[in-house]
XYZ file of N, CA and C in Angstrom:
678
model
N 76.853 153.052 62.220
C 76.895 152.812 60.764
C 76.498 151.375 60.460
N 77.042 150.436 61.247
C 76.744 149.019 61.003
C 75.281 148.716 61.233
N 74.695 149.340 62.309
C 73.287 149.116 62.598
C 72.404 149.683 61.493
N 72.801 150.844 60.979
C 72.025 151.459 59.896
C 72.045 150.590 58.665
N 73.186 149.966 58.378
C 73.313 149.084 57.220
C 72.427 147.864 57.379
N 72.415 147.301 58.567
C 71.595 146.118 58.821
C 70.125 146.442 58.645
N 69.715 147.627 59.119
C 68.313 148.011 59.005
C 67.924 148.206 57.550
N 68.821 148.806 56.796
C 68.521 149.069 55.389
C 68.316 147.765 54.634
N 69.075 146.746 55.002
C 68.961 145.467 54.316
C 67.626 144.799 54.588
N 66.919 145.238 55.626
C 65.655 144.616 55.973
C 64.531 145.088 55.055
N 64.709 146.194 54.355
C 63.661 146.719 53.497
C 63.959 146.432 52.029
N 62.892 146.359 51.231
C 63.065 146.113 49.795
C 63.825 147.263 49.129
N 63.520 148.488 49.536
C 64.202 149.649 48.968
C 65.695 149.591 49.294
N 66.015 149.274 50.542
C 67.415 149.177 50.945
C 68.159 148.098 50.191
N 67.527 146.945 50.021
C 68.150 145.847 49.274
C 68.358 146.230 47.819
N 67.392 146.947 47.243
C 67.506 147.383 45.853
C 68.668 148.367 45.693
N 68.827 149.260 46.662
C 69.935 150.214 46.631
C 71.261 149.475 46.659
N 71.355 148.489 47.535
C 72.599 147.723 47.668
C 72.925 146.961 46.382
N 71.912 146.309 45.809
C 72.117 145.528 44.591
C 72.496 146.423 43.419
N 71.831 147.559 43.310
C 72.104 148.465 42.203
C 73.475 149.129 42.354
N 73.894 149.357 43.590
C 75.235 149.901 43.832
C 76.294 148.920 43.356
N 76.080 147.631 43.624
C 77.016 146.599 43.171
C 77.047 146.520 41.652
N 75.879 146.639 41.038
C 75.804 146.614 39.580
C 76.563 147.793 38.975
N 76.439 148.963 39.597
C 77.135 150.151 39.098
C 78.639 149.976 39.165
N 79.115 149.349 40.248
C 80.551 149.090 40.392
C 81.022 148.105 39.335
N 80.271 147.019 39.163
C 80.640 146.000 38.165
C 80.626 146.573 36.760
N 79.680 147.461 36.509
C 79.537 148.051 35.182
C 80.753 148.905 34.821
N 81.266 149.628 35.796
C 82.368 150.532 35.508
C 83.720 149.821 35.466
N 83.797 148.589 35.964
C 85.069 147.877 35.951
C 85.260 147.068 34.677
N 84.245 147.029 33.832
C 84.351 146.307 32.557
C 84.816 147.274 31.477
N 85.772 146.847 30.696
C 86.316 147.708 29.652
C 85.240 148.041 28.625
N 85.155 149.306 28.256
C 84.206 149.727 27.229
C 84.544 149.038 25.913
N 83.516 148.474 25.285
C 83.715 147.690 24.074
C 83.219 148.438 22.838
N 83.975 148.378 21.770
C 83.561 149.009 20.521
C 82.531 148.118 19.825
N 81.322 148.615 19.666
C 80.259 147.825 19.039
C 79.642 148.646 17.919
N 79.860 148.186 16.706
C 79.258 148.861 15.569
C 79.458 150.382 15.625
N 80.712 150.770 15.831
C 81.121 152.180 15.839
C 80.532 152.980 17.005
N 80.020 152.285 18.025
C 79.473 152.968 19.191
C 80.051 152.348 20.459
N 80.505 153.182 21.374
C 81.034 152.677 22.636
C 79.892 152.407 23.606
N 79.778 151.158 24.036
C 78.729 150.763 24.966
C 79.370 150.036 26.146
N 78.985 150.420 27.352
C 79.489 149.724 28.532
C 78.682 148.453 28.727
N 79.378 147.335 28.860
C 78.685 146.068 29.075
C 77.960 146.066 30.418
N 76.763 145.501 30.435
C 75.988 145.392 31.666
C 75.997 143.936 32.138
N 76.621 143.637 33.260
C 76.624 142.273 33.788
C 75.191 141.774 33.975
N 74.892 140.618 33.418
C 73.512 140.154 33.372
C 72.964 139.734 34.737
N 73.690 138.904 35.468
C 73.163 138.362 36.722
C 72.864 139.446 37.759
N 73.759 140.419 37.976
C 73.414 141.489 38.920
C 72.203 142.299 38.461
N 72.084 142.478 37.156
C 70.937 143.209 36.620
C 69.638 142.468 36.916
N 69.649 141.160 36.711
C 68.448 140.365 36.972
C 68.131 140.295 38.466
N 69.165 140.263 39.298
C 68.946 140.269 40.752
C 68.253 141.557 41.168
N 68.654 142.661 40.559
C 68.012 143.939 40.855
C 66.555 143.933 40.397
N 66.301 143.362 39.220
C 64.929 143.290 38.703
C 64.029 142.485 39.641
N 64.593 141.455 40.257
C 63.812 140.654 41.216
C 63.433 141.484 42.441
N 64.318 142.378 42.832
C 64.018 143.254 43.961
C 62.972 144.299 43.590
N 62.995 144.727 42.336
C 61.976 145.658 41.852
C 60.592 145.009 41.973
N 60.532 143.711 41.675
C 59.271 142.978 41.806
C 58.765 143.061 43.245
N 59.668 142.915 44.204
C 59.272 142.967 45.613
C 58.736 144.342 45.997
N 59.333 145.382 45.425
C 58.836 146.730 45.684
C 57.437 146.907 45.073
N 57.274 146.464 43.829
C 55.983 146.588 43.160
C 54.902 145.758 43.852
N 55.304 144.653 44.467
C 54.348 143.816 45.192
C 53.627 144.599 46.289
N 54.300 145.618 46.811
C 53.718 146.414 47.888
C 52.508 147.215 47.410
N 52.403 147.398 46.094
C 51.243 148.112 45.547
C 50.020 147.205 45.544
N 50.265 145.894 45.627
C 49.161 144.948 45.706
C 48.784 144.322 44.373
N 47.559 143.772 44.271
C 47.102 143.041 43.084
C 47.154 143.845 41.786
N 47.163 145.171 41.887
C 47.229 146.013 40.686
C 48.433 145.662 39.821
N 49.519 145.267 40.471
C 50.764 144.996 39.765
C 50.918 143.532 39.349
N 49.872 142.731 39.524
C 49.966 141.294 39.255
C 50.398 140.993 37.816
N 49.783 141.677 36.846
C 50.112 141.428 35.442
C 51.542 141.857 35.144
N 51.924 143.030 35.635
C 53.285 143.518 35.417
C 54.299 142.612 36.109
N 53.936 142.154 37.300
C 54.836 141.267 38.046
C 55.073 139.970 37.284
N 54.013 139.380 36.768
C 54.125 138.142 36.000
C 54.994 138.346 34.764
N 54.813 139.472 34.119
C 55.594 139.806 32.928
C 57.078 139.923 33.278
N 57.387 140.588 34.393
C 58.777 140.735 34.829
C 59.393 139.375 35.122
N 58.655 138.546 35.846
C 59.148 137.204 36.191
C 59.479 136.386 34.940
N 58.589 136.419 33.967
C 58.794 135.653 32.734
C 60.006 136.155 31.954
N 60.190 137.455 31.926
C 61.323 138.030 31.205
C 62.650 137.743 31.901
N 62.625 137.757 33.223
C 63.829 137.385 33.983
C 64.194 135.928 33.689
N 63.195 135.049 33.713
C 63.437 133.629 33.459
C 63.988 133.396 32.054
N 63.493 134.138 31.077
C 63.957 133.980 29.703
C 65.444 134.333 29.575
N 65.838 135.405 30.209
C 67.238 135.817 30.167
C 68.118 134.872 30.982
N 67.588 134.388 32.094
C 68.357 133.445 32.918
C 68.614 132.136 32.169
N 67.621 131.669 31.427
C 67.802 130.434 30.663
C 68.880 130.580 29.608
N 68.933 131.736 28.984
C 69.986 131.983 27.998
C 71.346 132.016 28.676
N 71.424 132.681 29.807
C 72.681 132.743 30.571
C 73.157 131.336 30.950
N 72.231 130.478 31.328
C 72.583 129.117 31.756
C 73.183 128.280 30.633
N 72.871 128.613 29.378
C 73.430 127.850 28.252
C 74.931 128.089 28.099
N 75.397 129.274 28.517
C 76.827 129.582 28.477
C 77.089 130.808 29.349
N 77.307 130.592 30.651
C 77.482 131.709 31.595
C 78.645 132.642 31.266
N 79.626 132.158 30.544
C 80.767 133.010 30.200
C 80.427 133.910 29.018
N 79.941 133.310 27.935
C 79.597 134.086 26.737
C 78.471 135.075 27.022
N 77.479 134.632 27.778
C 76.314 135.478 28.024
C 76.349 136.111 29.421
N 77.532 136.461 29.858
C 77.682 137.076 31.176
C 77.175 138.517 31.197
N 77.017 139.115 30.028
C 76.502 140.486 29.990
C 75.387 140.615 28.953
N 74.530 141.583 29.171
C 73.339 141.757 28.338
C 73.678 142.085 26.891
N 74.724 142.873 26.682
C 75.078 143.309 25.331
C 75.365 142.126 24.414
N 76.051 141.117 24.919
C 76.383 139.944 24.096
C 75.122 139.223 23.625
N 74.125 139.162 24.485
C 72.873 138.499 24.124
C 72.148 139.275 23.028
N 72.079 140.583 23.186
C 71.404 141.413 22.183
C 72.165 141.396 20.857
N 73.479 141.387 20.937
C 74.300 141.346 19.724
C 74.065 140.044 18.963
N 74.008 138.941 19.687
C 73.790 137.632 19.063
C 72.448 137.592 18.345
N 71.384 138.055 19.006
C 70.058 138.018 18.390
C 69.969 138.969 17.204
N 70.671 140.095 17.282
C 70.675 141.040 16.154
C 71.313 140.400 14.925
N 72.391 139.676 15.128
C 73.075 139.008 14.022
C 72.212 137.897 13.431
N 71.462 137.204 14.294
C 70.603 136.110 13.838
C 69.291 136.613 13.234
N 68.974 137.877 13.488
C 67.706 138.421 13.006
C 66.519 137.986 13.839
N 66.776 137.609 15.098
C 65.696 137.100 15.958
C 65.285 138.081 17.055
N 65.841 139.275 17.029
C 65.606 140.246 18.105
C 64.128 140.566 18.340
N 63.365 140.628 17.251
C 61.981 141.086 17.367
C 60.962 139.955 17.448
N 61.450 138.729 17.585
C 60.542 137.591 17.742
C 59.860 137.641 19.107
N 58.658 137.058 19.225
C 57.882 137.152 20.468
C 58.616 136.668 21.715
N 59.448 135.637 21.583
C 60.114 135.068 22.749
C 61.608 135.407 22.810
N 61.997 136.489 22.173
C 63.420 136.852 22.152
C 63.867 137.449 23.489
N 65.150 137.329 23.761
C 65.727 137.944 24.957
C 65.758 139.467 24.806
N 65.881 139.927 23.570
C 65.862 141.370 23.321
C 64.527 141.957 23.776
N 63.441 141.257 23.451
C 62.107 141.718 23.865
C 61.989 141.671 25.394
N 62.569 140.645 26.001
C 62.551 140.542 27.465
C 63.276 141.725 28.093
N 64.422 142.092 27.514
C 65.195 143.225 28.028
C 64.414 144.532 27.891
N 63.696 144.676 26.793
C 62.888 145.881 26.564
C 61.824 146.025 27.648
N 61.111 144.933 27.941
C 60.025 145.023 28.916
C 60.518 145.132 30.348
N 61.684 144.572 30.638
C 62.276 144.773 31.964
C 62.669 146.246 32.131
N 63.179 146.829 31.071
C 63.540 148.246 31.111
C 62.302 149.112 31.336
N 61.214 148.770 30.680
C 59.972 149.542 30.859
C 59.416 149.389 32.270
N 59.574 148.217 32.850
C 59.136 148.016 34.241
C 59.958 148.907 35.171
N 61.246 149.042 34.874
C 62.098 149.926 35.675
C 61.760 151.385 35.411
N 61.395 151.716 34.169
C 60.933 153.074 33.850
C 59.706 153.426 34.696
N 58.777 152.481 34.784
C 57.567 152.678 35.583
C 57.923 152.890 37.048
N 58.809 152.041 37.556
C 59.214 152.138 38.958
C 59.851 153.492 39.237
N 60.727 153.937 38.341
C 61.374 155.237 38.506
C 60.353 156.369 38.504
N 59.435 156.345 37.547
C 58.425 157.397 37.453
C 57.570 157.458 38.719
N 57.208 156.287 39.244
C 56.389 156.231 40.455
C 57.156 156.760 41.665
N 58.392 156.318 41.817
C 59.200 156.765 42.954
C 59.460 158.266 42.894
N 59.662 158.800 41.699
C 59.872 160.243 41.552
C 58.647 161.025 41.977
N 57.467 160.511 41.670
C 56.238 161.180 42.085
C 56.076 161.118 43.606
N 56.386 159.976 44.181
C 56.237 159.809 45.627
C 57.201 160.696 46.405
N 58.448 160.734 45.946
C 59.447 161.504 46.686
C 59.177 163.001 46.581
N 58.521 163.414 45.513
C 58.169 164.825 45.334
C 57.068 165.235 46.291
N 56.120 164.323 46.529
C 55.014 164.607 47.442
C 54.549 163.297 48.060
N 55.015 163.027 49.276
C 54.725 161.751 49.930
C 53.245 161.623 50.328
N 52.496 162.714 50.225
C 51.090 162.662 50.627
C 50.136 162.607 49.436
N 50.674 162.532 48.215
C 49.808 162.568 47.045
C 48.973 161.290 46.911
N 47.929 161.381 46.117
C 47.037 160.250 45.897
C 47.781 159.112 45.201
N 47.796 157.934 45.840
C 48.575 156.808 45.338
C 48.031 156.289 44.012
N 46.722 156.205 43.900
C 46.117 155.707 42.663
C 46.472 156.610 41.489
N 46.449 157.910 41.723
C 46.793 158.853 40.672
C 48.267 158.722 40.279
N 49.138 158.537 41.271
C 50.574 158.399 41.006
C 50.865 157.155 40.171
N 50.197 156.050 40.513
C 50.380 154.808 39.768
C 49.867 154.949 38.344
N 48.672 155.545 38.204
C 48.074 155.699 36.873
C 48.919 156.609 35.980
N 49.392 157.711 36.512
C 50.212 158.641 35.727
C 51.533 157.998 35.311
N 52.117 157.221 36.209
C 53.379 156.543 35.904
C 53.180 155.486 34.826
N 52.073 154.768 34.912
C 51.745 153.764 33.902
C 51.504 154.413 32.545
N 50.723 155.493 32.536
C 50.406 156.182 31.277
C 51.662 156.691 30.582
N 52.629 157.121 31.380
C 53.856 157.690 30.833
C 54.822 156.639 30.295
N 54.907 155.492 30.969
C 55.983 154.539 30.665
C 55.568 153.243 29.977
N 54.405 152.733 30.276
C 54.026 151.400 29.775
C 52.820 151.411 28.852
N 51.855 152.255 29.142
C 50.631 152.279 28.338
C 50.883 152.465 26.841
N 51.847 153.322 26.428
C 52.082 153.499 24.979
C 52.471 152.218 24.253
N 52.920 151.211 25.003
C 53.404 149.967 24.392
C 52.458 148.798 24.622
N 51.416 149.008 25.424
C 50.453 147.949 25.721
C 49.326 147.933 24.691
N 48.763 146.757 24.466
C 47.566 146.643 23.652
C 46.352 147.044 24.476
N 45.187 147.145 23.826
C 44.005 147.643 24.525
C 43.538 146.698 25.627
N 43.771 145.399 25.466
C 43.353 144.443 26.502
C 44.146 144.670 27.789
N 45.460 144.811 27.655
C 46.301 145.045 28.828
C 45.965 146.380 29.478
N 45.699 147.398 28.670
C 45.338 148.716 29.200
C 44.035 148.647 29.997
N 43.067 147.909 29.453
C 41.771 147.780 30.124
C 41.919 147.026 31.442
N 42.736 145.978 31.455
C 42.960 145.187 32.668
C 43.622 146.039 33.742
N 44.566 146.864 33.322
C 45.249 147.719 34.292
C 44.291 148.736 34.895
N 43.409 149.285 34.059
C 42.463 150.288 34.545
C 41.548 149.708 35.615
N 41.135 148.469 35.421
C 40.295 147.800 36.417
C 41.083 147.572 37.705
N 42.331 147.134 37.555
C 43.178 146.821 38.717
C 43.534 148.059 39.528
N 43.458 149.230 38.921
C 43.784 150.477 39.634
C 42.930 150.671 40.882
N 41.736 150.104 40.860
C 40.824 150.244 41.994
C 41.366 149.557 43.247
N 42.365 148.676 43.058
C 42.917 147.917 44.177
C 44.183 148.538 44.763
N 44.584 149.697 44.233
C 45.790 150.359 44.735
C 45.573 150.803 46.181
N 46.529 150.521 47.089
C 46.377 150.949 48.488
C 46.519 152.460 48.613
N 46.103 153.005 49.748
C 46.301 154.446 49.932
C 47.773 154.724 50.214
N 48.125 155.979 50.188
C 49.515 156.386 50.307
C 50.164 155.906 51.606
N 49.478 156.117 52.709
C 50.045 155.741 54.007
C 50.337 154.256 54.092
N 49.420 153.452 53.575
C 49.606 151.998 53.608
C 50.844 151.594 52.819
N 51.009 152.173 51.631
C 52.150 151.834 50.783
C 53.470 152.234 51.438
N 53.541 153.445 51.971
C 54.777 153.911 52.609
C 55.096 153.070 53.833
N 54.079 152.709 54.594
C 54.303 151.911 55.799
C 54.866 150.529 55.489
N 54.395 149.908 54.406
C 54.906 148.574 54.067
C 56.302 148.655 53.442
N 56.655 149.811 52.891
C 58.004 150.007 52.365
C 59.014 150.230 53.483
N 58.552 150.858 54.562
C 59.456 151.237 55.644
C 59.883 150.038 56.478
N 61.095 150.126 56.993
C 61.564 149.116 57.937
C 61.060 149.455 59.331
N 61.395 148.627 60.294
C 60.965 148.851 61.670
C 61.549 150.165 62.189
N 60.690 150.987 62.779
C 61.098 152.276 63.358
C 61.663 153.242 62.319
N 61.325 153.057 61.045
C 61.823 153.951 60.005
C 60.802 155.051 59.735
N 61.217 156.289 59.801
C 60.326 157.431 59.610
C 60.071 157.682 58.128
N 59.062 158.529 57.845
C 58.779 158.901 56.456
C 60.003 159.551 55.821
N 60.718 160.359 56.619
C 61.902 161.036 56.094
C 62.975 160.035 55.689
N 63.135 158.980 56.471
C 64.121 157.945 56.155
C 63.728 157.182 54.891
N 62.431 156.897 54.760
C 61.951 156.228 53.545
C 62.180 157.130 52.340
N 61.906 158.409 52.513
C 62.097 159.375 51.435
C 63.567 159.453 51.019
N 64.456 159.427 51.988
C 65.893 159.462 51.691
C 66.328 158.211 50.939
N 65.785 157.063 51.343
C 66.100 155.804 50.649
C 65.606 155.843 49.202
N 64.398 156.358 49.019
C 63.836 156.446 47.669
C 64.700 157.357 46.797
N 65.158 158.472 47.359
C 66.031 159.381 46.607
C 67.333 158.677 46.202
N 67.873 157.874 47.101
C 69.109 157.142 46.798
C 68.892 156.158 45.656
N 67.751 155.460 45.705
C 67.441 154.497 44.649
C 67.242 155.206 43.310
N 66.564 156.332 43.324
C 66.343 157.115 42.105
C 67.675 157.532 41.482
N 68.599 157.983 42.321
C 69.892 158.465 41.815
C 70.691 157.351 41.149
N 70.447 156.108 41.531
C 71.126 154.962 40.920
C 70.376 154.453 39.690
N 69.051 154.562 39.729
C 68.221 154.083 38.623
C 68.380 154.922 37.358
N 68.490 156.217 37.516
C 68.536 157.114 36.349
C 69.695 156.783 35.404
N 70.939 156.661 35.890
C 72.037 156.335 34.953
C 71.938 154.922 34.386
N 71.404 153.980 35.174
C 71.227 152.616 34.667
C 70.251 152.616 33.500
N 69.128 153.291 33.663
C 68.120 153.321 32.599
C 68.619 154.071 31.371
N 69.410 155.078 31.581
C 70.007 155.788 30.451
C 70.877 154.847 29.627
N 71.663 154.029 30.312
C 72.521 153.063 29.634
C 71.691 151.990 28.921
N 70.667 151.495 29.590
C 69.812 150.473 28.990
C 69.115 150.990 27.733
N 68.584 152.184 27.784
C 67.906 152.748 26.618
C 68.874 152.948 25.455
N 70.099 153.329 25.761
C 71.107 153.498 24.708
C 71.396 152.168 24.017
N 71.491 151.107 24.810
C 71.765 149.769 24.265
C 70.592 149.290 23.411
N 69.374 149.472 23.917
C 68.185 149.021 23.176
C 68.024 149.791 21.866
N 68.332 151.071 21.892
C 68.253 151.874 20.664
C 69.319 151.442 19.662
N 70.497 151.101 20.155
C 71.575 150.654 19.277
C 71.155 149.432 18.469
N 70.453 148.504 19.132
C 70.018 147.281 18.457
C 68.594 147.381 17.921
N 68.053 148.604 17.929
C 66.766 148.928 17.288
C 65.606 148.059 17.789
N 65.551 147.867 19.089
C 64.451 147.096 19.668
C 63.648 147.937 20.663
N 64.006 149.215 20.834
C 63.408 150.052 21.869
C 61.935 150.391 21.613
N 61.441 150.187 20.391
C 60.047 150.519 20.087
C 59.144 149.285 19.950
N 59.629 148.151 20.413
C 58.815 146.944 20.323
C 57.569 147.070 21.206
N 56.436 146.636 20.663
C 55.186 146.655 21.418
C 54.843 145.254 21.898
N 53.843 145.162 22.764
C 53.442 143.845 23.273
C 52.887 143.005 22.127
N 53.097 141.691 22.224
C 52.661 140.781 21.159
C 51.238 140.310 21.406
């Protein structure tokens, strides 16, 4: 058991599973707060951002195609981290940040933390959609899986310039075997990678459900790129 744990920590997928498991535990230990007549579970900010950083590492395995999305994720993480640094106690959870901006009327501004949270959620939506396609058929065409996941989760919110850039970058997507091999740890079989992906999916689905509920509550879920 101990050896299996050590091996899992060596892979990006394994680290993401571990981080998201911790976030799920922290999320359930916080008392549900009454917010504008709706019960919302607070999401601890720092564990959430740590998980987002691991998502970046997973997306990096796709190669240069994800460069624009990666940069966007990094910038949004930094924006939320800077807010947290101004008062780590008050802004220890995402809900407090969104509530503050909603009261100030700044939620929909180009550099708002609310907008950062929206795009981080969409990056996770993309990751989930891609992993679901891979786990369903590990031999499917990687370029097609990436394109379909993008079309479903991010393209509806991108402007035409970003869409065009992504279409060009699709040509740089690695083949399926290359991607799975770089995801796998040493001596890890396709079946083991598939099992890890399933574990990550099972943790991602409830997290994203909670995030979408929070974003809808503060009416920022339909924000488009600026």
